[in-house]
mmCIF file of C-alpha atoms and ligand atoms in Angstrom:
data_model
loop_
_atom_site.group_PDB
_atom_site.id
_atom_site.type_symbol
_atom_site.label_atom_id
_atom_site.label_comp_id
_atom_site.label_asym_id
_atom_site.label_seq_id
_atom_site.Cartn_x
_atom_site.Cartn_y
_atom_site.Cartn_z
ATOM 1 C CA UNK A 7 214.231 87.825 210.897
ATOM 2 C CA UNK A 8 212.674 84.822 212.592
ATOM 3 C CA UNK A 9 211.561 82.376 209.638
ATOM 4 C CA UNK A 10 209.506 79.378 210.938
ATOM 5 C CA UNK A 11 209.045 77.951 207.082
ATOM 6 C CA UNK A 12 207.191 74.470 207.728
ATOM 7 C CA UNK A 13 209.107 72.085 205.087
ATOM 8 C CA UNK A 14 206.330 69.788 204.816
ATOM 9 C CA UNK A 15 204.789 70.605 201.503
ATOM 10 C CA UNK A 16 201.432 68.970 202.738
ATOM 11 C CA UNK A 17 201.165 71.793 205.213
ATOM 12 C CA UNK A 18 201.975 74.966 202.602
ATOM 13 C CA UNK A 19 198.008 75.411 201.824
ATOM 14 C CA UNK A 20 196.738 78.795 201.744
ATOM 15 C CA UNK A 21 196.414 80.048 205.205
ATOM 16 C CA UNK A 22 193.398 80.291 206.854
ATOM 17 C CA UNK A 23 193.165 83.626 209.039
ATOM 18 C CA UNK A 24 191.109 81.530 211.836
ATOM 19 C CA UNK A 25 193.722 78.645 212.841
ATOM 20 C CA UNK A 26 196.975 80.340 211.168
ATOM 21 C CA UNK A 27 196.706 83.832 214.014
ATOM 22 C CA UNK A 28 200.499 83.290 213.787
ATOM 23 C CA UNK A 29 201.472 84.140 210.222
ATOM 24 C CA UNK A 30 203.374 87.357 209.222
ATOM 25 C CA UNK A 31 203.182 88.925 206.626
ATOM 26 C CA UNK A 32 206.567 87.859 205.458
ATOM 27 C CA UNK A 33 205.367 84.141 205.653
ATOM 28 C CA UNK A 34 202.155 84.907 203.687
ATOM 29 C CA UNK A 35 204.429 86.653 201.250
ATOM 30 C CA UNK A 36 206.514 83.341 201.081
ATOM 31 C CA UNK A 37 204.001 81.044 200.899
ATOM 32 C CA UNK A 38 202.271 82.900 197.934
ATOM 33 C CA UNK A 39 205.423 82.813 196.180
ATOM 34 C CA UNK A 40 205.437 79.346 196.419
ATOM 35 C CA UNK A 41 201.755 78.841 195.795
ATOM 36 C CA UNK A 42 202.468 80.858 192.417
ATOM 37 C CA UNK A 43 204.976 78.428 191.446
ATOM 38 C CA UNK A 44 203.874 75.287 192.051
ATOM 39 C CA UNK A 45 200.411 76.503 189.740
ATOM 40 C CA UNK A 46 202.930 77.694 186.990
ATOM 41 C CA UNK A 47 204.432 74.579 187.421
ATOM 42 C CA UNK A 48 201.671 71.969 187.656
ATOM 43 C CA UNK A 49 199.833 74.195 184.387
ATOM 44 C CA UNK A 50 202.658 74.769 182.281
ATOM 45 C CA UNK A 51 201.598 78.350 181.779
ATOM 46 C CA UNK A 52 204.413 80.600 181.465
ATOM 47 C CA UNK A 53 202.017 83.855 181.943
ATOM 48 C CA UNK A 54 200.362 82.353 184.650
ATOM 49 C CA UNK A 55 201.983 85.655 187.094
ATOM 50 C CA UNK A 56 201.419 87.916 184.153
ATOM 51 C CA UNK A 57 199.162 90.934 186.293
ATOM 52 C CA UNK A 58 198.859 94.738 185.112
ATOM 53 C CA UNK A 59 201.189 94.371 181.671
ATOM 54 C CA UNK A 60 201.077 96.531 179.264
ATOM 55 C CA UNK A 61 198.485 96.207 176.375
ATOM 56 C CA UNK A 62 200.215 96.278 173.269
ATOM 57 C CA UNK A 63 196.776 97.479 171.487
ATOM 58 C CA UNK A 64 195.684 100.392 173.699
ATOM 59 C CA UNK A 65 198.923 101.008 175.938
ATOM 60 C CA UNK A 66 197.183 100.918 179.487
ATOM 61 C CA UNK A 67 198.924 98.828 181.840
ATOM 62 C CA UNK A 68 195.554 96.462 182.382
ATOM 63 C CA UNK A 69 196.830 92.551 180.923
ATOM 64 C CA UNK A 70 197.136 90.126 183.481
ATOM 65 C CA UNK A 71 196.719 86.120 183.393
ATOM 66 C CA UNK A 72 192.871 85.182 183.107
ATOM 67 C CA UNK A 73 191.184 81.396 183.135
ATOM 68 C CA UNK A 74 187.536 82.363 181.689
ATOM 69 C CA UNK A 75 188.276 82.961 177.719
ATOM 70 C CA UNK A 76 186.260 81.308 175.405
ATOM 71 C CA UNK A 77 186.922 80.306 171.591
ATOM 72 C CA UNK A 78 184.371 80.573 169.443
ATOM 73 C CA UNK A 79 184.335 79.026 166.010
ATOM 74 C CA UNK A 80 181.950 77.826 163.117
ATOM 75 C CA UNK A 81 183.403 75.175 161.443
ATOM 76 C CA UNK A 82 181.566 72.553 159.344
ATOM 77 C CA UNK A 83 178.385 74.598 159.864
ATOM 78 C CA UNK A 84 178.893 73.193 163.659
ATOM 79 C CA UNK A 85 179.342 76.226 166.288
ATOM 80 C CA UNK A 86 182.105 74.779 168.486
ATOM 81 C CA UNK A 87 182.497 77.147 171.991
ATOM 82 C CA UNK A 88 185.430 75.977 173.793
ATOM 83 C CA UNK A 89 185.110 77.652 177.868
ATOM 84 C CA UNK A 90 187.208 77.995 180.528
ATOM 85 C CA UNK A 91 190.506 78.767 178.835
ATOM 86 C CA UNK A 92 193.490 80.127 179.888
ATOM 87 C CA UNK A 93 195.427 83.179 178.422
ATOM 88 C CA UNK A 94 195.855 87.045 178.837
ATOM 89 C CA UNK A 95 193.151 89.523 178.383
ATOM 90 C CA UNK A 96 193.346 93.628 178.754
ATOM 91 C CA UNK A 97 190.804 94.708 181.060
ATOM 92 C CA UNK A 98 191.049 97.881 179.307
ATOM 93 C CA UNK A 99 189.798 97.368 175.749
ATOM 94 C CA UNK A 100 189.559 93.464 176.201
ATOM 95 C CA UNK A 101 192.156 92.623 173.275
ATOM 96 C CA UNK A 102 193.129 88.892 174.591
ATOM 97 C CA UNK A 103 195.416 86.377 173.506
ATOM 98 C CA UNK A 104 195.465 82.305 174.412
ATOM 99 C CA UNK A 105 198.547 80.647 175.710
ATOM 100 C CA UNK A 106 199.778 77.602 174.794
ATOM 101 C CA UNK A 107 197.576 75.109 177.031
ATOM 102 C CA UNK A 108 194.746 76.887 175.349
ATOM 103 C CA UNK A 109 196.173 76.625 171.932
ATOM 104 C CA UNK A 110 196.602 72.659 172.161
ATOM 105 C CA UNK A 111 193.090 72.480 173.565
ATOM 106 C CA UNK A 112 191.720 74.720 170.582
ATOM 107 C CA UNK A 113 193.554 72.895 167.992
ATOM 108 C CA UNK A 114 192.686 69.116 169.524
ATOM 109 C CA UNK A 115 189.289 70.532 169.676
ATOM 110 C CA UNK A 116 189.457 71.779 165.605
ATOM 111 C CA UNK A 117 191.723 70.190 164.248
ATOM 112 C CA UNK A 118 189.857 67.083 163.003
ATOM 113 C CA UNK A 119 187.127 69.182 161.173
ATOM 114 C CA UNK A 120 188.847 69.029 157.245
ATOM 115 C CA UNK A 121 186.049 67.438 156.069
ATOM 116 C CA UNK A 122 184.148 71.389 155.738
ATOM 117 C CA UNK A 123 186.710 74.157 155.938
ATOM 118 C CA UNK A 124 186.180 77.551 154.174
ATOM 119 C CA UNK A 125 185.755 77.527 150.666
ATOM 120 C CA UNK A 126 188.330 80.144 148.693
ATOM 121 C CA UNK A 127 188.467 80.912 145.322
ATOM 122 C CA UNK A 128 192.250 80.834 143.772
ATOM 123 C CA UNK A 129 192.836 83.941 141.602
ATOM 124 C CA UNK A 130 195.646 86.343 139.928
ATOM 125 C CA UNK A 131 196.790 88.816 142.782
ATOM 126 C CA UNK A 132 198.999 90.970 140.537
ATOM 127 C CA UNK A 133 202.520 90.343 138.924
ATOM 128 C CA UNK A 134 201.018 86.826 137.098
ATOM 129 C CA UNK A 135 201.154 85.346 141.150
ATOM 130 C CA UNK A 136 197.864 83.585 142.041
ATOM 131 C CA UNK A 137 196.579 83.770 145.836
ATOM 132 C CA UNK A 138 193.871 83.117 147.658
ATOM 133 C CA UNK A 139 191.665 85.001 149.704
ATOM 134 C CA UNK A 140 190.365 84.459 153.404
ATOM 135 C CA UNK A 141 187.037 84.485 153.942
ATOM 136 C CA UNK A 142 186.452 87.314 156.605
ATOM 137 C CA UNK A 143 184.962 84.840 159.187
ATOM 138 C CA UNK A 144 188.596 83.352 159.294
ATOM 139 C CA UNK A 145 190.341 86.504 159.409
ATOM 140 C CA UNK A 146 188.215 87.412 162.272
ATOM 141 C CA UNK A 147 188.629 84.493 164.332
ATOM 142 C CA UNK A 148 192.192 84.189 163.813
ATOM 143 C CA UNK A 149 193.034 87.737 163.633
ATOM 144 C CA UNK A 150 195.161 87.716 160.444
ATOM 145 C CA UNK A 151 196.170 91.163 159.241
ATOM 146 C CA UNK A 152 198.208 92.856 157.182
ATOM 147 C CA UNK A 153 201.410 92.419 157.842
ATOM 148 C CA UNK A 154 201.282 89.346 159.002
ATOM 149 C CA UNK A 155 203.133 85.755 157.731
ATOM 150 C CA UNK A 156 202.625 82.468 157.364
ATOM 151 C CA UNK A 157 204.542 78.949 156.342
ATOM 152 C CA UNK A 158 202.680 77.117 154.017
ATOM 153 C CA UNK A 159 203.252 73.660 153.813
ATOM 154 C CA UNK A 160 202.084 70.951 151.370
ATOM 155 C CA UNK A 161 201.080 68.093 152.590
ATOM 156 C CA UNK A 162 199.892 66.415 149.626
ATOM 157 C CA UNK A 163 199.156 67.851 145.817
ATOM 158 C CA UNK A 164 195.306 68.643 147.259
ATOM 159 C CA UNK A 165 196.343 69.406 150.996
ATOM 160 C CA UNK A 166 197.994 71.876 152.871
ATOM 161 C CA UNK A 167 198.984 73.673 155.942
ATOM 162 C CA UNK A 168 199.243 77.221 156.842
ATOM 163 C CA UNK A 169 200.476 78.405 159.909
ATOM 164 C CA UNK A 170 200.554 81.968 161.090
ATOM 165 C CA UNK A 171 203.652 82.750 163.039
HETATM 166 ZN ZN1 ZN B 207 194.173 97.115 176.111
#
């Protein structure tokens, strides 16, 4: 195997097909590789090579690693659309999921807004425990279900935190 790999990193672009009529495959292979990593790298995405997973919601093999979400949120009464993200998303049925560049752009983006919020009424949910109830708007855009927990966390004796894990 005759491997000419050029060690200048300057010179590891993609390859153009009409001044590169010496590349094999083998080198294109290489060089993709490399390409690959240095975007996982530079974007901290650890799903960035994610292509044809499975989709945990419908079971086709259709997930890979896509840069055109968009989150969507009313908060305040102010419709905030956040483009351009990056995350996973099942061709299939579409079920898609943020990663965690996305997730720090989302929350610098929403985090600020505790002025507004959703308003929830506190009430008895059985056994003398009190609870509150999302409003469906938050379930929806943060997917809660069923089964699902949270931490809560008390920040002060009229603030708190809860975080869905
Ligand atoms: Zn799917």
């Amino acid at each position: 195997m005759q491997k000419t790999k050029n060690m200048n990193p300057k010179n590891e672009d993609v390859p153009k097909a009409a001044d590169s009529p010496t590349i094999t495959q083998e080198m294109v292979t290489e060089t993709n590789i490399e390409i690959a990593k240095r975007r996982a790298g530079r974007r901290g995405s650890p799903i960035e090579n994610v292509v044809d997973a499975t989709c945990h919601v419908c079971g086709s093999g259709s997930v890979s690693f896509v840069d055109d979400l968009a989150f969507e949120v009313v908060l305040t009464g102010e419709r905030i659309v956040i483009p351009n993200l990056t995350g996973i998303r099942c061709s299939n049925c579409g079920d898609f999921a943020f990663d965690s560049d996305s997730s720090k752009i989302i929350d610098e983006h929403t985090g600020n807004k505790t002025a507004g919020g959703y308003e929830c009424g506190i009430s008895t949910v059985g056994a003398g425990k009190l609870g509150v109830y999302f409003p469906k708007d938050v379930l929806r855009v943060m997917e809660i279900t069923k089964k699902g927990k949270a931490i809560v966390t008390p920040l002060s004796r009229r603030k708190m935190i809860v975080e869905l894990y």
